[in-house]
Amino acid sequence: EPVNETPTWQTVTKVFVTFGFVRADALKHIPFTGAAVAGNISGLDSMDDVGALAYTAGKLLIADGDSYEENAMSGDATIATGGALTLAKKQLANVIADPGDGEAIVVTLSGTCPLVTAGAETRTVADATYAGQEMLLAMKTDVGDCVVTFASPFNQDGDTTITFDTVGDAALFVAVEDGADVEWRLVKQSGCTGLSGNEETNLGTAITDPGDEGAIPVIGSGTCPLVTAAAETRTLADATYAGQMLALGFKTDEGDCVVTSASPVNQTGDNTLTFADVGDALLLHAIEDGADIEWRIVSNDGIALTTV
């Protein structure tokens, strides 16, 4: 407030500071006590222990035990003149360290967490920190399955667990507001199992043809295009879970492709499937047969079925 032209500091009750126009040494003479500072500089009896001030935007006065010094904010955060603090929201390029067996994956910021197992292991994931946050989980080293359990369901089917059992398995999640909560939602997954809904019956997932005498992968649902360079064979193990689906199609025919299933694929007992012409296609669906989970033919176009 305005004072006499030759004021005594004791008569000053309020000081209006415009950054860049008030010198720190002048402020030394003002008694910073009581309502005179309205709590804004409470605790500083004088400016004697404050270091040189440059009034740089975005800096803070930090006590180091002996004095107050100006310190710049880190690149991970910004602070507005009104005091609002904003944390940087790094995207998937940010690496989230794998916490190890039985531990919680950090969900402070967006990022990618490469999972590494030394045996059958588990991880947990808390609800997201903010809407729009992204998290990519990927199996980097597989010495055993990794079962990840979320604090809240991550899809409309109510699933809270997802299993990574092969190197390269990956799942992308994004955070959404669900009422007052911020929860994860599964956007896309490749190769993961343990899901109850459409993610497990997705024929859009590509399954690589293993080649002559190779075993067709049965980790998850998908489509496998068969390619031969001569007369060749493949093997097909029992399904991984009930409801799993597998489409086999003859893409390139340089010789018949004979696929031998570990269990019969129909009530007749056929277990040998011969693809002879380009375009031959077979759709299989997994069912529970007693204690086993076996394939059953849903549709067959052109494949010869026999029992061996």
Tab-separated table of C-alpha atoms in Angstrom, residues 5-303:
chain	number	residue	atom	x	y	z
A	5	GLU	CA	7.791	9.366	0.568
A	6	THR	CA	10.341	8.651	3.282
A	7	PRO	CA	8.764	5.643	4.963
A	8	THR	CA	9.984	3.779	7.945
A	9	TRP	CA	9.785	0.046	7.348
A	10	GLN	CA	7.756	-0.471	10.515
A	11	THR	CA	4.779	1.345	8.898
A	12	VAL	CA	4.627	-1.025	5.918
A	13	THR	CA	1.828	-3.538	6.387
A	14	LYS	CA	1.630	-5.094	2.913
A	15	VAL	CA	3.954	-5.357	-0.032
A	16	PHE	CA	2.783	-5.969	-3.587
A	17	VAL	CA	5.568	-7.751	-5.475
A	18	THR	CA	5.807	-7.645	-9.251
A	19	PHE	CA	8.400	-10.214	-10.304
A	20	GLY	CA	11.508	-8.564	-11.637
A	21	PHE	CA	10.916	-5.158	-10.017
A	22	VAL	CA	11.568	-5.728	-6.315
A	23	ARG	CA	15.154	-6.198	-5.183
A	24	ALA	CA	15.931	-8.957	-2.738
A	25	ASP	CA	18.163	-6.693	-0.626
A	26	ALA	CA	15.266	-4.245	-0.188
A	27	LEU	CA	13.081	-7.034	1.112
A	28	LYS	CA	15.573	-7.675	3.920
A	29	HIS	CA	14.209	-4.638	5.775
A	30	ILE	CA	10.630	-5.894	5.862
A	31	PRO	CA	9.600	-7.824	8.992
A	32	PHE	CA	8.119	-11.013	7.495
A	33	THR	CA	5.791	-11.922	10.344
A	34	GLY	CA	2.096	-12.367	11.000
A	35	ALA	CA	-0.588	-11.263	8.593
A	36	ALA	CA	1.816	-8.961	6.773
A	37	VAL	CA	2.682	-11.806	4.451
A	38	ALA	CA	-0.671	-13.596	4.514
A	39	GLY	CA	1.170	-16.877	4.869
A	40	ASN	CA	2.921	-16.574	1.499
A	41	ILE	CA	6.443	-16.283	2.967
A	42	SER	CA	5.632	-17.579	6.422
A	43	GLY	CA	8.634	-18.919	8.277
A	44	LEU	CA	11.212	-16.543	6.790
A	45	ASP	CA	12.130	-14.009	9.498
A	46	SER	CA	14.438	-12.238	7.045
A	47	MET	CA	16.031	-12.699	3.623
A	48	ASP	CA	19.531	-13.059	5.084
A	49	ASP	CA	19.604	-16.798	4.440
A	50	VAL	CA	18.207	-16.606	0.898
A	51	GLY	CA	20.729	-16.958	-1.913
A	52	ALA	CA	20.952	-14.786	-5.009
A	53	LEU	CA	17.603	-14.638	-6.832
A	54	ALA	CA	17.252	-14.286	-10.588
A	55	TYR	CA	13.441	-14.620	-10.695
A	56	THR	CA	13.694	-17.275	-13.415
A	57	ALA	CA	10.318	-18.696	-14.431
A	58	GLY	CA	9.666	-22.220	-13.230
A	59	LYS	CA	12.224	-22.205	-10.398
A	60	LEU	CA	11.571	-22.927	-6.744
A	61	LEU	CA	13.102	-21.751	-3.476
A	62	ILE	CA	14.461	-24.908	-1.833
A	63	ALA	CA	15.922	-25.103	1.663
A	64	ASP	CA	19.153	-27.106	1.842
A	65	GLY	CA	19.566	-26.940	5.624
A	66	ASP	CA	21.600	-23.722	5.637
A	67	SER	CA	19.850	-21.394	3.206
A	68	TYR	CA	17.188	-21.092	0.538
A	69	GLU	CA	18.379	-21.386	-3.059
A	70	GLU	CA	16.687	-21.134	-6.444
A	71	ASN	CA	16.411	-24.536	-8.111
A	72	ALA	CA	15.120	-25.331	-11.577
A	73	MET	CA	12.365	-27.904	-12.040
A	74	SER	CA	13.404	-31.175	-13.660
A	75	GLY	CA	12.334	-32.039	-17.185
A	76	ASP	CA	9.737	-34.437	-15.776
A	77	ALA	CA	7.575	-31.701	-14.282
A	78	THR	CA	6.473	-28.098	-14.690
A	79	ILE	CA	4.928	-25.682	-12.218
A	80	ALA	CA	2.641	-22.773	-13.009
A	81	THR	CA	2.847	-19.401	-11.269
A	82	GLY	CA	-0.344	-20.322	-9.441
A	83	GLY	CA	1.393	-23.361	-7.978
A	84	ALA	CA	-0.166	-26.126	-10.102
A	85	LEU	CA	2.317	-28.974	-10.621
A	86	THR	CA	2.161	-31.009	-13.828
A	87	LEU	CA	4.074	-34.272	-14.193
A	88	ALA	CA	5.360	-35.221	-17.611
A	89	LYS	CA	3.330	-38.063	-19.112
A	90	LYS	CA	5.894	-40.034	-21.087
A	91	GLN	CA	4.508	-42.451	-23.599
A	92	LEU	CA	5.453	-46.026	-24.464
A	93	ALA	CA	9.119	-45.118	-25.081
A	94	ASN	CA	9.492	-44.905	-21.299
A	95	VAL	CA	10.886	-48.193	-19.919
A	96	ILE	CA	9.131	-49.558	-16.838
A	97	ALA	CA	11.427	-51.908	-14.942
A	98	ASP	CA	10.112	-55.436	-14.442
A	99	PRO	CA	9.630	-55.674	-10.645
A	100	GLY	CA	10.144	-59.439	-10.510
A	101	ASP	CA	8.121	-62.357	-9.210
A	102	GLY	CA	5.162	-61.472	-6.999
A	103	GLU	CA	5.764	-57.719	-7.226
A	104	ALA	CA	3.721	-54.766	-8.506
A	105	ILE	CA	4.425	-53.169	-11.877
A	106	VAL	CA	4.876	-49.405	-11.408
A	107	VAL	CA	2.007	-47.421	-12.959
A	108	THR	CA	3.148	-43.847	-12.302
A	109	LEU	CA	3.657	-42.968	-15.976
A	110	SER	CA	3.036	-44.493	-19.396
A	111	GLY	CA	5.628	-46.946	-20.640
A	112	THR	CA	6.670	-50.442	-21.687
A	113	CYS	CA	7.482	-53.202	-19.219
A	114	PRO	CA	9.574	-56.135	-20.573
A	115	LEU	CA	8.672	-59.212	-18.526
A	116	VAL	CA	11.482	-61.631	-17.608
A	117	THR	CA	10.801	-64.909	-15.812
A	118	ALA	CA	13.037	-67.464	-14.141
A	119	GLY	CA	10.151	-69.892	-13.655
A	120	ALA	CA	6.381	-69.687	-13.265
A	121	GLU	CA	5.853	-66.179	-11.891
A	122	THR	CA	3.218	-63.531	-11.140
A	123	ARG	CA	2.924	-59.744	-11.269
A	124	THR	CA	0.245	-57.306	-10.089
A	125	VAL	CA	-0.978	-54.050	-11.630
A	126	ALA	CA	-2.775	-51.310	-9.683
A	127	ASP	CA	-5.368	-49.015	-11.255
A	128	ALA	CA	-3.965	-46.383	-13.619
A	129	THR	CA	-2.753	-42.985	-12.445
A	130	TYR	CA	-4.527	-40.825	-15.035
A	131	ALA	CA	-6.934	-41.189	-17.964
A	132	GLY	CA	-5.126	-41.680	-21.264
A	133	GLN	CA	-2.149	-43.402	-19.638
A	134	GLU	CA	-0.705	-46.250	-21.746
A	135	MET	CA	1.069	-49.438	-20.742
A	136	LEU	CA	2.592	-52.147	-22.922
A	137	LEU	CA	3.467	-55.484	-21.336
A	138	ALA	CA	5.677	-57.828	-23.371
A	139	MET	CA	7.344	-61.161	-22.636
A	140	LYS	CA	11.107	-60.664	-23.109
A	141	THR	CA	12.547	-63.796	-21.503
A	142	ASP	CA	10.448	-66.926	-20.995
A	143	VAL	CA	11.603	-69.508	-18.465
A	144	GLY	CA	8.059	-69.927	-17.204
A	145	ASP	CA	4.599	-68.396	-17.605
A	146	CYS	CA	3.949	-64.922	-16.187
A	147	VAL	CA	0.421	-64.349	-14.858
A	148	VAL	CA	-0.412	-60.654	-14.408
A	149	THR	CA	-3.325	-59.745	-12.116
A	150	PHE	CA	-4.994	-56.322	-12.339
A	151	ALA	CA	-6.727	-54.512	-9.472
A	152	SER	CA	-9.840	-53.956	-11.628
A	153	PRO	CA	-11.301	-55.678	-14.710
A	154	PHE	CA	-9.591	-54.603	-17.938
A	155	ASN	CA	-12.392	-55.581	-20.351
A	156	GLN	CA	-16.167	-55.834	-20.474
A	157	ASP	CA	-15.954	-59.571	-19.767
A	158	GLY	CA	-14.635	-58.816	-16.274
A	159	ASP	CA	-11.169	-60.352	-16.773
A	160	THR	CA	-8.534	-59.356	-14.218
A	161	THR	CA	-5.749	-61.789	-15.186
A	162	ILE	CA	-3.752	-62.272	-18.370
A	163	THR	CA	-1.020	-64.864	-19.018
A	164	PHE	CA	2.206	-64.377	-20.962
A	165	ASP	CA	3.694	-67.770	-21.859
A	166	THR	CA	5.910	-67.245	-24.923
A	167	VAL	CA	8.613	-64.759	-25.868
A	168	GLY	CA	6.964	-62.014	-27.937
A	169	ASP	CA	3.568	-62.189	-26.236
A	170	ALA	CA	2.352	-58.614	-25.812
A	171	ALA	CA	-0.653	-56.678	-24.521
A	172	LEU	CA	-1.418	-52.968	-24.837
A	173	PHE	CA	-3.573	-51.236	-22.217
A	174	VAL	CA	-4.976	-47.701	-21.996
A	175	ALA	CA	-6.503	-46.009	-18.933
A	176	VAL	CA	-10.103	-44.791	-18.977
A	177	GLU	CA	-12.364	-43.123	-16.446
A	178	ASP	CA	-14.907	-45.598	-15.071
A	179	GLY	CA	-17.054	-43.479	-12.790
A	180	ALA	CA	-14.728	-42.128	-10.117
A	181	ASP	CA	-12.053	-44.704	-10.919
A	182	VAL	CA	-9.300	-44.724	-13.545
A	183	GLU	CA	-9.021	-48.299	-14.795
A	184	TRP	CA	-7.063	-50.130	-17.477
A	185	ARG	CA	-8.665	-51.396	-20.665
A	186	LEU	CA	-7.127	-53.983	-22.986
A	187	VAL	CA	-6.716	-52.446	-26.447
A	188	LYS	CA	-4.872	-55.251	-28.251
A	189	GLN	CA	-3.048	-58.436	-27.358
A	190	SER	CA	-0.969	-60.957	-29.273
A	191	GLY	CA	-0.347	-64.486	-28.018
A	192	CYS	CA	-1.586	-63.967	-24.451
A	193	THR	CA	-3.954	-66.460	-22.825
A	194	GLY	CA	-6.246	-66.686	-19.812
A	195	LEU	CA	-8.921	-64.391	-21.233
A	196	SER	CA	-12.604	-65.275	-21.230
A	197	GLY	CA	-13.984	-63.194	-24.083
A	198	ASN	CA	-13.437	-62.373	-27.741
A	199	GLU	CA	-9.720	-61.796	-27.235
A	200	GLU	CA	-9.333	-65.568	-26.985
A	201	THR	CA	-11.280	-66.375	-30.154
A	202	ASN	CA	-9.660	-63.802	-32.411
A	203	LEU	CA	-8.911	-65.455	-35.762
A	204	GLY	CA	-7.281	-62.214	-36.910
A	205	THR	CA	-4.115	-63.158	-35.016
A	206	ALA	CA	-1.501	-64.507	-37.460
A	207	ILE	CA	0.109	-67.835	-36.553
A	208	THR	CA	3.383	-68.524	-38.349
A	209	ASP	CA	3.581	-71.723	-40.371
A	210	PRO	CA	6.342	-73.780	-38.661
A	211	GLY	CA	7.472	-75.440	-41.901
A	212	ASP	CA	8.027	-79.081	-42.820
A	213	GLU	CA	7.736	-81.461	-39.840
A	214	GLY	CA	7.070	-78.495	-37.533
A	215	ALA	CA	4.462	-78.162	-34.790
A	216	ILE	CA	1.705	-75.620	-35.422
A	217	PRO	CA	1.612	-73.276	-32.375
A	218	VAL	CA	-1.504	-73.672	-30.209
A	219	ILE	CA	-0.864	-70.906	-27.662
A	220	GLY	CA	-3.852	-68.825	-28.700
A	221	SER	CA	-6.527	-68.438	-31.338
A	222	GLY	CA	-5.506	-67.402	-34.834
A	223	THR	CA	-5.036	-68.264	-38.493
A	224	CYS	CA	-2.117	-70.270	-39.876
A	225	PRO	CA	-1.437	-70.071	-43.665
A	226	LEU	CA	0.271	-73.308	-44.758
A	227	VAL	CA	3.045	-73.087	-47.364
A	228	THR	CA	4.812	-76.111	-48.882
A	229	ALA	CA	7.918	-76.470	-51.068
A	230	ALA	CA	7.242	-80.197	-51.616
A	231	ALA	CA	5.217	-82.910	-49.889
A	232	GLU	CA	5.384	-81.911	-46.240
A	233	THR	CA	3.944	-82.659	-42.805
A	234	ARG	CA	2.881	-80.747	-39.708
A	235	THR	CA	1.780	-81.768	-36.207
A	236	LEU	CA	-1.012	-80.252	-34.142
A	237	ALA	CA	-1.086	-80.549	-30.336
A	238	ASP	CA	-4.283	-80.415	-28.290
A	239	ALA	CA	-5.750	-76.967	-27.697
A	240	THR	CA	-4.686	-74.785	-24.792
A	241	TYR	CA	-8.145	-73.796	-23.543
A	242	ALA	CA	-11.793	-74.457	-24.250
A	243	GLY	CA	-13.194	-71.972	-26.755
A	244	GLN	CA	-9.897	-71.513	-28.572
A	245	MET	CA	-10.211	-71.364	-32.371
A	246	LEU	CA	-7.756	-72.203	-35.136
A	247	ALA	CA	-8.103	-71.655	-38.883
A	248	LEU	CA	-5.776	-73.538	-41.247
A	249	GLY	CA	-5.615	-72.500	-44.884
A	250	PHE	CA	-3.487	-73.794	-47.790
A	251	LYS	CA	-1.730	-70.682	-49.106
A	252	THR	CA	1.018	-72.089	-51.365
A	253	ASP	CA	0.860	-75.605	-52.833
A	254	GLU	CA	4.093	-77.172	-54.026
A	255	GLY	CA	3.062	-80.510	-52.546
A	256	ASP	CA	0.433	-81.907	-50.159
A	257	CYS	CA	0.554	-80.868	-46.511
A	258	VAL	CA	-0.462	-83.632	-44.074
A	259	VAL	CA	-1.342	-82.394	-40.583
A	260	THR	CA	-1.494	-84.973	-37.784
A	261	SER	CA	-3.525	-84.031	-34.712
A	262	ALA	CA	-2.671	-85.329	-31.238
A	263	SER	CA	-6.358	-86.204	-30.717
A	264	PRO	CA	-9.311	-86.938	-33.011
A	265	VAL	CA	-10.893	-83.856	-34.584
A	266	ASN	CA	-14.367	-85.402	-34.989
A	267	GLN	CA	-16.594	-88.146	-33.592
A	268	THR	CA	-15.419	-90.469	-36.351
A	269	GLY	CA	-11.971	-90.457	-34.788
A	270	ASP	CA	-10.091	-88.821	-37.682
A	271	ASN	CA	-6.734	-87.338	-36.708
A	272	THR	CA	-4.996	-86.835	-40.084
A	273	LEU	CA	-5.797	-83.822	-42.267
A	274	THR	CA	-4.491	-83.637	-45.852
A	275	PHE	CA	-4.364	-80.273	-47.640
A	276	ALA	CA	-3.957	-80.945	-51.372
A	277	ASP	CA	-4.997	-77.732	-53.176
A	278	VAL	CA	-4.563	-73.995	-52.702
A	279	GLY	CA	-7.624	-72.630	-50.926
A	280	ASP	CA	-8.294	-75.738	-48.813
A	281	ALA	CA	-9.466	-74.447	-45.443
A	282	LEU	CA	-10.317	-75.875	-42.053
A	283	LEU	CA	-11.797	-74.217	-38.957
A	284	LEU	CA	-11.246	-75.886	-35.579
A	285	HIS	CA	-12.831	-75.133	-32.213
A	286	ALA	CA	-11.545	-76.393	-28.833
A	287	ILE	CA	-13.889	-78.245	-26.478
A	288	GLU	CA	-13.572	-80.095	-23.178
A	289	ASP	CA	-13.590	-83.859	-23.754
A	290	GLY	CA	-13.535	-85.272	-20.240
A	291	ALA	CA	-10.276	-84.034	-18.710
A	292	ASP	CA	-8.810	-83.166	-22.125
A	293	ILE	CA	-9.181	-80.107	-24.317
A	294	GLU	CA	-9.390	-81.275	-27.929
A	295	TRP	CA	-10.005	-79.789	-31.355
A	296	ARG	CA	-13.273	-80.293	-33.194
A	297	ILE	CA	-13.991	-79.385	-36.818
A	298	VAL	CA	-16.453	-76.526	-37.297
A	299	SER	CA	-16.113	-76.356	-41.089
A	300	ASN	CA	-14.081	-78.192	-43.723
A	301	ASP	CA	-13.579	-77.120	-47.321
A	302	GLY	CA	-11.457	-79.526	-49.341
A	303	ILE	CA	-9.425	-81.344	-46.668
